[in-house]
Amino acid sequence: MNARQLRLVRAAAVSSIATLLAGVSHTLGGGSAPHPLLILAVATLVTPLSALLIGARPSRGRVAVTVLLAQAAFHVLFQVLGSPVASSSPGGLGHVHHLDLALLASTPSASAAGAPMLVAHVVAAVLTMLLIWHGEAVVRAVARWVEALLRRSVTTTPTDHRRPPGLRSLDLPVLEVAFAAAVTRRGPPALVRD
């Protein structure tokens, strides 16, 4: 994986985790549960900005700023859009082939965030930063462990394998005489001298 791809993967991880935990903390802080499409949209929209902020070599400060930006973007969009929540449709059973916009029902938004909401968002931000800071090291350690396990299983060969028996020539004098008699010993024509 080259540096650009790794940077984009880091940015997508930061924006996805930050947005998801912001939605969960918003719900646990006393707010309404956000619609999953809003979480997906914010995570997708924040990813390019996260890639710019993360940089080529992520530092804890840049990760913290990126996480706070992603959570702030989620919270602002959630409030601006009128708190779109996931509601179930009345006849929610069955297979539907169209998008029901009534699922994006809005609830009255709170004008001021209370203390539980603020605490929930701070806890989510700290948890997200810890996940990002230590998550990549954990993923790399697991990848090295799996690679070592696969390499060991491939290179391990049985030490007591049997060699195939050597090739033996068959001495059949009767067949040799028959083949020698069938082969004519004709060479090039003799040179005719005038």
mmCIF file with all atom_site columns, C-alpha atoms in Angstrom:
data_model
loop_
_atom_site.group_PDB
_atom_site.id
_atom_site.type_symbol
_atom_site.label_atom_id
_atom_site.label_alt_id
_atom_site.label_comp_id
_atom_site.label_asym_id
_atom_site.label_entity_id
_atom_site.label_seq_id
_atom_site.pdbx_PDB_ins_code
_atom_site.Cartn_x
_atom_site.Cartn_y
_atom_site.Cartn_z
_atom_site.occupancy
_atom_site.B_iso_or_equiv
_atom_site.pdbx_formal_charge
_atom_site.auth_seq_id
_atom_site.auth_comp_id
_atom_site.auth_asym_id
_atom_site.auth_atom_id
_atom_site.pdbx_PDB_model_num
ATOM 1   C CA . MET A 1 1   ? 0.000   0.000   0.000   1.00 0.00 ? 1   MET A CA 1
ATOM 2   C CA . ASN A 1 2   ? 1.500   3.326   -0.962  1.00 0.00 ? 2   ASN A CA 1
ATOM 3   C CA . ALA A 1 3   ? 1.484   6.471   1.192   1.00 0.00 ? 3   ALA A CA 1
ATOM 4   C CA . ARG A 1 4   ? -1.575  8.036   -0.477  1.00 0.00 ? 4   ARG A CA 1
ATOM 5   C CA . GLN A 1 5   ? -3.672  4.916   -0.088  1.00 0.00 ? 5   GLN A CA 1
ATOM 6   C CA . LEU A 1 6   ? -2.636  4.561   3.557   1.00 0.00 ? 6   LEU A CA 1
ATOM 7   C CA . ARG A 1 7   ? -3.494  8.209   4.176   1.00 0.00 ? 7   ARG A CA 1
ATOM 8   C CA . LEU A 1 8   ? -6.947  7.756   2.636   1.00 0.00 ? 8   LEU A CA 1
ATOM 9   C CA . VAL A 1 9   ? -7.584  4.595   4.655   1.00 0.00 ? 9   VAL A CA 1
ATOM 10  C CA . ARG A 1 10  ? -6.595  6.428   7.846   1.00 0.00 ? 10  ARG A CA 1
ATOM 11  C CA . ALA A 1 11  ? -8.847  9.360   6.948   1.00 0.00 ? 11  ALA A CA 1
ATOM 12  C CA . ALA A 1 12  ? -11.783 7.083   6.194   1.00 0.00 ? 12  ALA A CA 1
ATOM 13  C CA . ALA A 1 13  ? -11.252 5.248   9.477   1.00 0.00 ? 13  ALA A CA 1
ATOM 14  C CA . VAL A 1 14  ? -11.068 8.486   11.464  1.00 0.00 ? 14  VAL A CA 1
ATOM 15  C CA . SER A 1 15  ? -14.142 10.023  9.857   1.00 0.00 ? 15  SER A CA 1
ATOM 16  C CA . SER A 1 16  ? -16.191 6.812   10.051  1.00 0.00 ? 16  SER A CA 1
ATOM 17  C CA . ILE A 1 17  ? -15.368 6.018   13.657  1.00 0.00 ? 17  ILE A CA 1
ATOM 18  C CA . ALA A 1 18  ? -15.720 9.635   14.773  1.00 0.00 ? 18  ALA A CA 1
ATOM 19  C CA . THR A 1 19  ? -19.080 10.058  13.051  1.00 0.00 ? 19  THR A CA 1
ATOM 20  C CA . LEU A 1 20  ? -20.459 6.749   14.295  1.00 0.00 ? 20  LEU A CA 1
ATOM 21  C CA . LEU A 1 21  ? -19.400 7.401   17.874  1.00 0.00 ? 21  LEU A CA 1
ATOM 22  C CA . ALA A 1 22  ? -20.744 10.963  17.638  1.00 0.00 ? 22  ALA A CA 1
ATOM 23  C CA . GLY A 1 23  ? -24.134 9.554   16.651  1.00 0.00 ? 23  GLY A CA 1
ATOM 24  C CA . VAL A 1 24  ? -24.069 7.030   19.485  1.00 0.00 ? 24  VAL A CA 1
ATOM 25  C CA . SER A 1 25  ? -22.977 9.650   22.005  1.00 0.00 ? 25  SER A CA 1
ATOM 26  C CA . HIS A 1 26  ? -25.680 12.008  20.766  1.00 0.00 ? 26  HIS A CA 1
ATOM 27  C CA . THR A 1 27  ? -28.263 9.327   21.467  1.00 0.00 ? 27  THR A CA 1
ATOM 28  C CA . LEU A 1 28  ? -26.780 8.395   24.852  1.00 0.00 ? 28  LEU A CA 1
ATOM 29  C CA . GLY A 1 29  ? -26.579 12.086  25.772  1.00 0.00 ? 29  GLY A CA 1
ATOM 30  C CA . GLY A 1 30  ? -30.342 12.397  25.549  1.00 0.00 ? 30  GLY A CA 1
ATOM 31  C CA . GLY A 1 31  ? -30.798 13.331  21.883  1.00 0.00 ? 31  GLY A CA 1
ATOM 32  C CA . SER A 1 32  ? -32.720 11.431  19.270  1.00 0.00 ? 32  SER A CA 1
ATOM 33  C CA . ALA A 1 33  ? -31.057 8.628   17.348  1.00 0.00 ? 33  ALA A CA 1
ATOM 34  C CA . PRO A 1 34  ? -29.701 9.879   14.021  1.00 0.00 ? 34  PRO A CA 1
ATOM 35  C CA . HIS A 1 35  ? -30.651 8.261   10.759  1.00 0.00 ? 35  HIS A CA 1
ATOM 36  C CA . PRO A 1 36  ? -28.005 5.801   9.467   1.00 0.00 ? 36  PRO A CA 1
ATOM 37  C CA . LEU A 1 37  ? -27.910 7.595   6.102   1.00 0.00 ? 37  LEU A CA 1
ATOM 38  C CA . LEU A 1 38  ? -26.932 10.813  7.876   1.00 0.00 ? 38  LEU A CA 1
ATOM 39  C CA . ILE A 1 39  ? -24.058 9.022   9.620   1.00 0.00 ? 39  ILE A CA 1
ATOM 40  C CA . LEU A 1 40  ? -22.922 7.540   6.294   1.00 0.00 ? 40  LEU A CA 1
ATOM 41  C CA . ALA A 1 41  ? -23.218 10.876  4.483   1.00 0.00 ? 41  ALA A CA 1
ATOM 42  C CA . VAL A 1 42  ? -21.261 12.808  7.087   1.00 0.00 ? 42  VAL A CA 1
ATOM 43  C CA . ALA A 1 43  ? -18.544 10.155  7.266   1.00 0.00 ? 43  ALA A CA 1
ATOM 44  C CA . THR A 1 44  ? -18.216 10.238  3.474   1.00 0.00 ? 44  THR A CA 1
ATOM 45  C CA . LEU A 1 45  ? -18.194 14.028  3.249   1.00 0.00 ? 45  LEU A CA 1
ATOM 46  C CA . VAL A 1 46  ? -15.641 14.449  6.040   1.00 0.00 ? 46  VAL A CA 1
ATOM 47  C CA . THR A 1 47  ? -13.194 11.849  4.631   1.00 0.00 ? 47  THR A CA 1
ATOM 48  C CA . PRO A 1 48  ? -11.402 14.176  2.134   1.00 0.00 ? 48  PRO A CA 1
ATOM 49  C CA . LEU A 1 49  ? -10.999 16.886  4.760   1.00 0.00 ? 49  LEU A CA 1
ATOM 50  C CA . SER A 1 50  ? -9.762  14.267  7.204   1.00 0.00 ? 50  SER A CA 1
ATOM 51  C CA . ALA A 1 51  ? -7.173  13.153  4.640   1.00 0.00 ? 51  ALA A CA 1
ATOM 52  C CA . LEU A 1 52  ? -5.866  16.713  4.435   1.00 0.00 ? 52  LEU A CA 1
ATOM 53  C CA . LEU A 1 53  ? -5.710  17.082  8.201   1.00 0.00 ? 53  LEU A CA 1
ATOM 54  C CA . ILE A 1 54  ? -4.208  13.664  8.974   1.00 0.00 ? 54  ILE A CA 1
ATOM 55  C CA . GLY A 1 55  ? -1.150  14.282  6.818   1.00 0.00 ? 55  GLY A CA 1
ATOM 56  C CA . ALA A 1 56  ? 1.416   11.805  5.548   1.00 0.00 ? 56  ALA A CA 1
ATOM 57  C CA . ARG A 1 57  ? 2.507   10.836  9.051   1.00 0.00 ? 57  ARG A CA 1
ATOM 58  C CA . PRO A 1 58  ? -0.328  11.104  11.525  1.00 0.00 ? 58  PRO A CA 1
ATOM 59  C CA . SER A 1 59  ? 0.393   12.765  14.826  1.00 0.00 ? 59  SER A CA 1
ATOM 60  C CA . ARG A 1 60  ? -1.763  12.697  17.913  1.00 0.00 ? 60  ARG A CA 1
ATOM 61  C CA . GLY A 1 61  ? -2.531  16.389  17.591  1.00 0.00 ? 61  GLY A CA 1
ATOM 62  C CA . ARG A 1 62  ? -3.712  16.104  13.987  1.00 0.00 ? 62  ARG A CA 1
ATOM 63  C CA . VAL A 1 63  ? -5.772  13.022  14.825  1.00 0.00 ? 63  VAL A CA 1
ATOM 64  C CA . ALA A 1 64  ? -7.410  14.906  17.716  1.00 0.00 ? 64  ALA A CA 1
ATOM 65  C CA . VAL A 1 65  ? -8.235  17.886  15.479  1.00 0.00 ? 65  VAL A CA 1
ATOM 66  C CA . THR A 1 66  ? -9.636  15.574  12.796  1.00 0.00 ? 66  THR A CA 1
ATOM 67  C CA . VAL A 1 67  ? -11.815 13.711  15.302  1.00 0.00 ? 67  VAL A CA 1
ATOM 68  C CA . LEU A 1 68  ? -13.155 16.945  16.782  1.00 0.00 ? 68  LEU A CA 1
ATOM 69  C CA . LEU A 1 69  ? -13.856 18.293  13.294  1.00 0.00 ? 69  LEU A CA 1
ATOM 70  C CA . ALA A 1 70  ? -15.742 15.140  12.273  1.00 0.00 ? 70  ALA A CA 1
ATOM 71  C CA . GLN A 1 71  ? -17.830 15.161  15.434  1.00 0.00 ? 71  GLN A CA 1
ATOM 72  C CA . ALA A 1 72  ? -18.558 18.874  15.119  1.00 0.00 ? 72  ALA A CA 1
ATOM 73  C CA . ALA A 1 73  ? -19.574 18.437  11.470  1.00 0.00 ? 73  ALA A CA 1
ATOM 74  C CA . PHE A 1 74  ? -21.920 15.618  12.434  1.00 0.00 ? 74  PHE A CA 1
ATOM 75  C CA . HIS A 1 75  ? -23.490 17.585  15.291  1.00 0.00 ? 75  HIS A CA 1
ATOM 76  C CA . VAL A 1 76  ? -23.924 20.749  13.214  1.00 0.00 ? 76  VAL A CA 1
ATOM 77  C CA . LEU A 1 77  ? -25.457 18.877  10.260  1.00 0.00 ? 77  LEU A CA 1
ATOM 78  C CA . PHE A 1 78  ? -27.725 16.947  12.608  1.00 0.00 ? 78  PHE A CA 1
ATOM 79  C CA . GLN A 1 79  ? -29.038 20.161  14.102  1.00 0.00 ? 79  GLN A CA 1
ATOM 80  C CA . VAL A 1 80  ? -29.253 22.072  10.789  1.00 0.00 ? 80  VAL A CA 1
ATOM 81  C CA . LEU A 1 81  ? -31.205 19.289  9.096   1.00 0.00 ? 81  LEU A CA 1
ATOM 82  C CA . GLY A 1 82  ? -33.762 19.299  11.890  1.00 0.00 ? 82  GLY A CA 1
ATOM 83  C CA . SER A 1 83  ? -32.518 16.131  13.590  1.00 0.00 ? 83  SER A CA 1
ATOM 84  C CA . PRO A 1 84  ? -33.439 13.480  11.000  1.00 0.00 ? 84  PRO A CA 1
ATOM 85  C CA . VAL A 1 85  ? -34.059 10.288  12.898  1.00 0.00 ? 85  VAL A CA 1
ATOM 86  C CA . ALA A 1 86  ? -34.570 6.687   11.957  1.00 0.00 ? 86  ALA A CA 1
ATOM 87  C CA . SER A 1 87  ? -38.276 5.962   12.229  1.00 0.00 ? 87  SER A CA 1
ATOM 88  C CA . SER A 1 88  ? -40.025 2.813   11.173  1.00 0.00 ? 88  SER A CA 1
ATOM 89  C CA . SER A 1 89  ? -42.688 2.863   8.520   1.00 0.00 ? 89  SER A CA 1
ATOM 90  C CA . PRO A 1 90  ? -46.197 1.703   9.525   1.00 0.00 ? 90  PRO A CA 1
ATOM 91  C CA . GLY A 1 91  ? -46.190 -1.334  7.252   1.00 0.00 ? 91  GLY A CA 1
ATOM 92  C CA . GLY A 1 92  ? -42.484 -1.976  7.709   1.00 0.00 ? 92  GLY A CA 1
ATOM 93  C CA . LEU A 1 93  ? -42.683 -5.607  6.638   1.00 0.00 ? 93  LEU A CA 1
ATOM 94  C CA . GLY A 1 94  ? -42.165 -6.714  3.086   1.00 0.00 ? 94  GLY A CA 1
ATOM 95  C CA . HIS A 1 95  ? -39.833 -5.939  0.243   1.00 0.00 ? 95  HIS A CA 1
ATOM 96  C CA . VAL A 1 96  ? -39.847 -2.310  -0.892  1.00 0.00 ? 96  VAL A CA 1
ATOM 97  C CA . HIS A 1 97  ? -38.279 -1.056  -4.117  1.00 0.00 ? 97  HIS A CA 1
ATOM 98  C CA . HIS A 1 98  ? -38.538 2.658   -3.498  1.00 0.00 ? 98  HIS A CA 1
ATOM 99  C CA . LEU A 1 99  ? -37.109 5.147   -1.010  1.00 0.00 ? 99  LEU A CA 1
ATOM 100 C CA . ASP A 1 100 ? -39.654 6.358   1.483   1.00 0.00 ? 100 ASP A CA 1
ATOM 101 C CA . LEU A 1 101 ? -38.702 9.909   2.404   1.00 0.00 ? 101 LEU A CA 1
ATOM 102 C CA . ALA A 1 102 ? -41.003 9.736   5.405   1.00 0.00 ? 102 ALA A CA 1
ATOM 103 C CA . LEU A 1 103 ? -38.271 7.672   7.064   1.00 0.00 ? 103 LEU A CA 1
ATOM 104 C CA . LEU A 1 104 ? -36.299 10.877  7.433   1.00 0.00 ? 104 LEU A CA 1
ATOM 105 C CA . ALA A 1 105 ? -38.773 12.305  9.879   1.00 0.00 ? 105 ALA A CA 1
ATOM 106 C CA . SER A 1 106 ? -37.546 15.312  11.796  1.00 0.00 ? 106 SER A CA 1
ATOM 107 C CA . THR A 1 107 ? -37.962 15.954  15.451  1.00 0.00 ? 107 THR A CA 1
ATOM 108 C CA . PRO A 1 108 ? -37.845 19.301  17.171  1.00 0.00 ? 108 PRO A CA 1
ATOM 109 C CA . SER A 1 109 ? -34.211 20.083  17.808  1.00 0.00 ? 109 SER A CA 1
ATOM 110 C CA . ALA A 1 110 ? -32.965 21.236  21.127  1.00 0.00 ? 110 ALA A CA 1
ATOM 111 C CA . SER A 1 111 ? -31.711 24.794  21.052  1.00 0.00 ? 111 SER A CA 1
ATOM 112 C CA . ALA A 1 112 ? -28.993 24.318  23.659  1.00 0.00 ? 112 ALA A CA 1
ATOM 113 C CA . ALA A 1 113 ? -26.955 21.230  24.383  1.00 0.00 ? 113 ALA A CA 1
ATOM 114 C CA . GLY A 1 114 ? -27.269 20.048  27.937  1.00 0.00 ? 114 GLY A CA 1
ATOM 115 C CA . ALA A 1 115 ? -24.526 18.786  30.200  1.00 0.00 ? 115 ALA A CA 1
ATOM 116 C CA . PRO A 1 116 ? -25.233 15.097  29.470  1.00 0.00 ? 116 PRO A CA 1
ATOM 117 C CA . MET A 1 117 ? -24.970 15.776  25.722  1.00 0.00 ? 117 MET A CA 1
ATOM 118 C CA . LEU A 1 118 ? -21.668 17.615  26.138  1.00 0.00 ? 118 LEU A CA 1
ATOM 119 C CA . VAL A 1 119 ? -20.241 14.890  28.385  1.00 0.00 ? 119 VAL A CA 1
ATOM 120 C CA . ALA A 1 120 ? -21.362 12.191  25.933  1.00 0.00 ? 120 ALA A CA 1
ATOM 121 C CA . HIS A 1 121 ? -19.645 13.973  23.029  1.00 0.00 ? 121 HIS A CA 1
ATOM 122 C CA . VAL A 1 122 ? -16.434 14.490  25.023  1.00 0.00 ? 122 VAL A CA 1
ATOM 123 C CA . VAL A 1 123 ? -16.375 10.805  25.999  1.00 0.00 ? 123 VAL A CA 1
ATOM 124 C CA . ALA A 1 124 ? -16.985 9.826   22.367  1.00 0.00 ? 124 ALA A CA 1
ATOM 125 C CA . ALA A 1 125 ? -14.163 12.113  21.212  1.00 0.00 ? 125 ALA A CA 1
ATOM 126 C CA . VAL A 1 126 ? -11.712 10.663  23.744  1.00 0.00 ? 126 VAL A CA 1
ATOM 127 C CA . LEU A 1 127 ? -12.761 7.092   22.892  1.00 0.00 ? 127 LEU A CA 1
ATOM 128 C CA . THR A 1 128 ? -12.398 7.800   19.169  1.00 0.00 ? 128 THR A CA 1
ATOM 129 C CA . MET A 1 129 ? -8.922  9.276   19.644  1.00 0.00 ? 129 MET A CA 1
ATOM 130 C CA . LEU A 1 130 ? -7.815  6.242   21.655  1.00 0.00 ? 130 LEU A CA 1
ATOM 131 C CA . LEU A 1 131 ? -9.207  3.882   19.026  1.00 0.00 ? 131 LEU A CA 1
ATOM 132 C CA . ILE A 1 132 ? -7.416  5.697   16.225  1.00 0.00 ? 132 ILE A CA 1
ATOM 133 C CA . TRP A 1 133 ? -4.122  6.139   18.103  1.00 0.00 ? 133 TRP A CA 1
ATOM 134 C CA . HIS A 1 134 ? -3.853  2.510   19.124  1.00 0.00 ? 134 HIS A CA 1
ATOM 135 C CA . GLY A 1 135 ? -6.022  0.816   16.501  1.00 0.00 ? 135 GLY A CA 1
ATOM 136 C CA . GLU A 1 136 ? -3.503  0.985   13.683  1.00 0.00 ? 136 GLU A CA 1
ATOM 137 C CA . ALA A 1 137 ? -0.800  -0.559  15.870  1.00 0.00 ? 137 ALA A CA 1
ATOM 138 C CA . VAL A 1 138 ? -3.171  -3.373  16.826  1.00 0.00 ? 138 VAL A CA 1
ATOM 139 C CA . VAL A 1 139 ? -4.134  -3.989  13.185  1.00 0.00 ? 139 VAL A CA 1
ATOM 140 C CA . ARG A 1 140 ? -0.458  -4.059  12.170  1.00 0.00 ? 140 ARG A CA 1
ATOM 141 C CA . ALA A 1 141 ? 0.382   -6.493  14.990  1.00 0.00 ? 141 ALA A CA 1
ATOM 142 C CA . VAL A 1 142 ? -2.464  -8.815  13.981  1.00 0.00 ? 142 VAL A CA 1
ATOM 143 C CA . ALA A 1 143 ? -1.380  -8.623  10.319  1.00 0.00 ? 143 ALA A CA 1
ATOM 144 C CA . ARG A 1 144 ? 2.223   -9.506  11.241  1.00 0.00 ? 144 ARG A CA 1
ATOM 145 C CA . TRP A 1 145 ? 0.993   -12.417 13.374  1.00 0.00 ? 145 TRP A CA 1
ATOM 146 C CA . VAL A 1 146 ? -1.188  -13.800 10.569  1.00 0.00 ? 146 VAL A CA 1
ATOM 147 C CA . GLU A 1 147 ? 1.621   -13.356 8.034   1.00 0.00 ? 147 GLU A CA 1
ATOM 148 C CA . ALA A 1 148 ? 4.071   -15.201 10.312  1.00 0.00 ? 148 ALA A CA 1
ATOM 149 C CA . LEU A 1 149 ? 1.534   -17.970 10.867  1.00 0.00 ? 149 LEU A CA 1
ATOM 150 C CA . LEU A 1 150 ? 0.951   -18.378 7.119   1.00 0.00 ? 150 LEU A CA 1
ATOM 151 C CA . ARG A 1 151 ? 4.657   -18.229 6.355   1.00 0.00 ? 151 ARG A CA 1
ATOM 152 C CA . ARG A 1 152 ? 5.404   -20.897 8.972   1.00 0.00 ? 152 ARG A CA 1
ATOM 153 C CA . SER A 1 153 ? 2.705   -23.225 7.634   1.00 0.00 ? 153 SER A CA 1
ATOM 154 C CA . VAL A 1 154 ? 3.941   -22.858 4.052   1.00 0.00 ? 154 VAL A CA 1
ATOM 155 C CA . THR A 1 155 ? 7.642   -23.339 4.757   1.00 0.00 ? 155 THR A CA 1
ATOM 156 C CA . THR A 1 156 ? 7.234   -26.283 7.098   1.00 0.00 ? 156 THR A CA 1
ATOM 157 C CA . THR A 1 157 ? 7.923   -29.494 5.176   1.00 0.00 ? 157 THR A CA 1
ATOM 158 C CA . PRO A 1 158 ? 8.070   -32.987 6.545   1.00 0.00 ? 158 PRO A CA 1
ATOM 159 C CA . THR A 1 159 ? 11.647  -33.943 7.348   1.00 0.00 ? 159 THR A CA 1
ATOM 160 C CA . ASP A 1 160 ? 11.209  -37.678 6.867   1.00 0.00 ? 160 ASP A CA 1
ATOM 161 C CA . HIS A 1 161 ? 9.815   -37.746 3.347   1.00 0.00 ? 161 HIS A CA 1
ATOM 162 C CA . ARG A 1 162 ? 10.922  -40.693 1.252   1.00 0.00 ? 162 ARG A CA 1
ATOM 163 C CA . ARG A 1 163 ? 12.952  -40.267 -1.856  1.00 0.00 ? 163 ARG A CA 1
ATOM 164 C CA . PRO A 1 164 ? 11.638  -42.078 -4.918  1.00 0.00 ? 164 PRO A CA 1
ATOM 165 C CA . PRO A 1 165 ? 13.621  -45.156 -5.892  1.00 0.00 ? 165 PRO A CA 1
ATOM 166 C CA . GLY A 1 166 ? 16.371  -44.653 -8.433  1.00 0.00 ? 166 GLY A CA 1
ATOM 167 C CA . LEU A 1 167 ? 15.832  -45.540 -12.074 1.00 0.00 ? 167 LEU A CA 1
ATOM 168 C CA . ARG A 1 168 ? 17.080  -48.956 -13.175 1.00 0.00 ? 168 ARG A CA 1
ATOM 169 C CA . SER A 1 169 ? 17.913  -50.020 -16.638 1.00 0.00 ? 169 SER A CA 1
ATOM 170 C CA . LEU A 1 170 ? 16.426  -53.214 -17.873 1.00 0.00 ? 170 LEU A CA 1
ATOM 171 C CA . ASP A 1 171 ? 18.807  -55.720 -19.402 1.00 0.00 ? 171 ASP A CA 1
ATOM 172 C CA . LEU A 1 172 ? 16.866  -57.732 -21.914 1.00 0.00 ? 172 LEU A CA 1
ATOM 173 C CA . PRO A 1 173 ? 19.434  -59.330 -24.278 1.00 0.00 ? 173 PRO A CA 1
ATOM 174 C CA . VAL A 1 174 ? 16.793  -60.901 -26.505 1.00 0.00 ? 174 VAL A CA 1
ATOM 175 C CA . LEU A 1 175 ? 15.215  -57.524 -27.271 1.00 0.00 ? 175 LEU A CA 1
ATOM 176 C CA . GLU A 1 176 ? 18.607  -55.911 -27.820 1.00 0.00 ? 176 GLU A CA 1
ATOM 177 C CA . VAL A 1 177 ? 19.513  -58.529 -30.439 1.00 0.00 ? 177 VAL A CA 1
ATOM 178 C CA . ALA A 1 178 ? 16.142  -58.105 -32.161 1.00 0.00 ? 178 ALA A CA 1
ATOM 179 C CA . PHE A 1 179 ? 16.511  -54.323 -32.300 1.00 0.00 ? 179 PHE A CA 1
ATOM 180 C CA . ALA A 1 180 ? 20.106  -54.574 -33.559 1.00 0.00 ? 180 ALA A CA 1
ATOM 181 C CA . ALA A 1 181 ? 19.055  -56.905 -36.385 1.00 0.00 ? 181 ALA A CA 1
ATOM 182 C CA . ALA A 1 182 ? 16.194  -54.614 -37.421 1.00 0.00 ? 182 ALA A CA 1
ATOM 183 C CA . VAL A 1 183 ? 18.397  -51.570 -37.679 1.00 0.00 ? 183 VAL A CA 1
ATOM 184 C CA . THR A 1 184 ? 20.238  -51.326 -40.939 1.00 0.00 ? 184 THR A CA 1
ATOM 185 C CA . ARG A 1 185 ? 23.661  -49.893 -40.826 1.00 0.00 ? 185 ARG A CA 1
ATOM 186 C CA . ARG A 1 186 ? 23.382  -47.901 -43.983 1.00 0.00 ? 186 ARG A CA 1
ATOM 187 C CA . GLY A 1 187 ? 25.528  -44.854 -44.272 1.00 0.00 ? 187 GLY A CA 1
ATOM 188 C CA . PRO A 1 188 ? 26.048  -42.275 -46.957 1.00 0.00 ? 188 PRO A CA 1
ATOM 189 C CA . PRO A 1 189 ? 26.711  -43.625 -50.473 1.00 0.00 ? 189 PRO A CA 1
ATOM 190 C CA . ALA A 1 190 ? 30.253  -44.413 -51.312 1.00 0.00 ? 190 ALA A CA 1
ATOM 191 C CA . LEU A 1 191 ? 32.035  -41.780 -53.314 1.00 0.00 ? 191 LEU A CA 1
ATOM 192 C CA . VAL A 1 192 ? 32.301  -42.791 -56.910 1.00 0.00 ? 192 VAL A CA 1
ATOM 193 C CA . ARG A 1 193 ? 35.542  -41.853 -58.504 1.00 0.00 ? 193 ARG A CA 1
ATOM 194 C CA . ASP A 1 194 ? 35.882  -41.509 -62.146 1.00 0.00 ? 194 ASP A CA 1
#
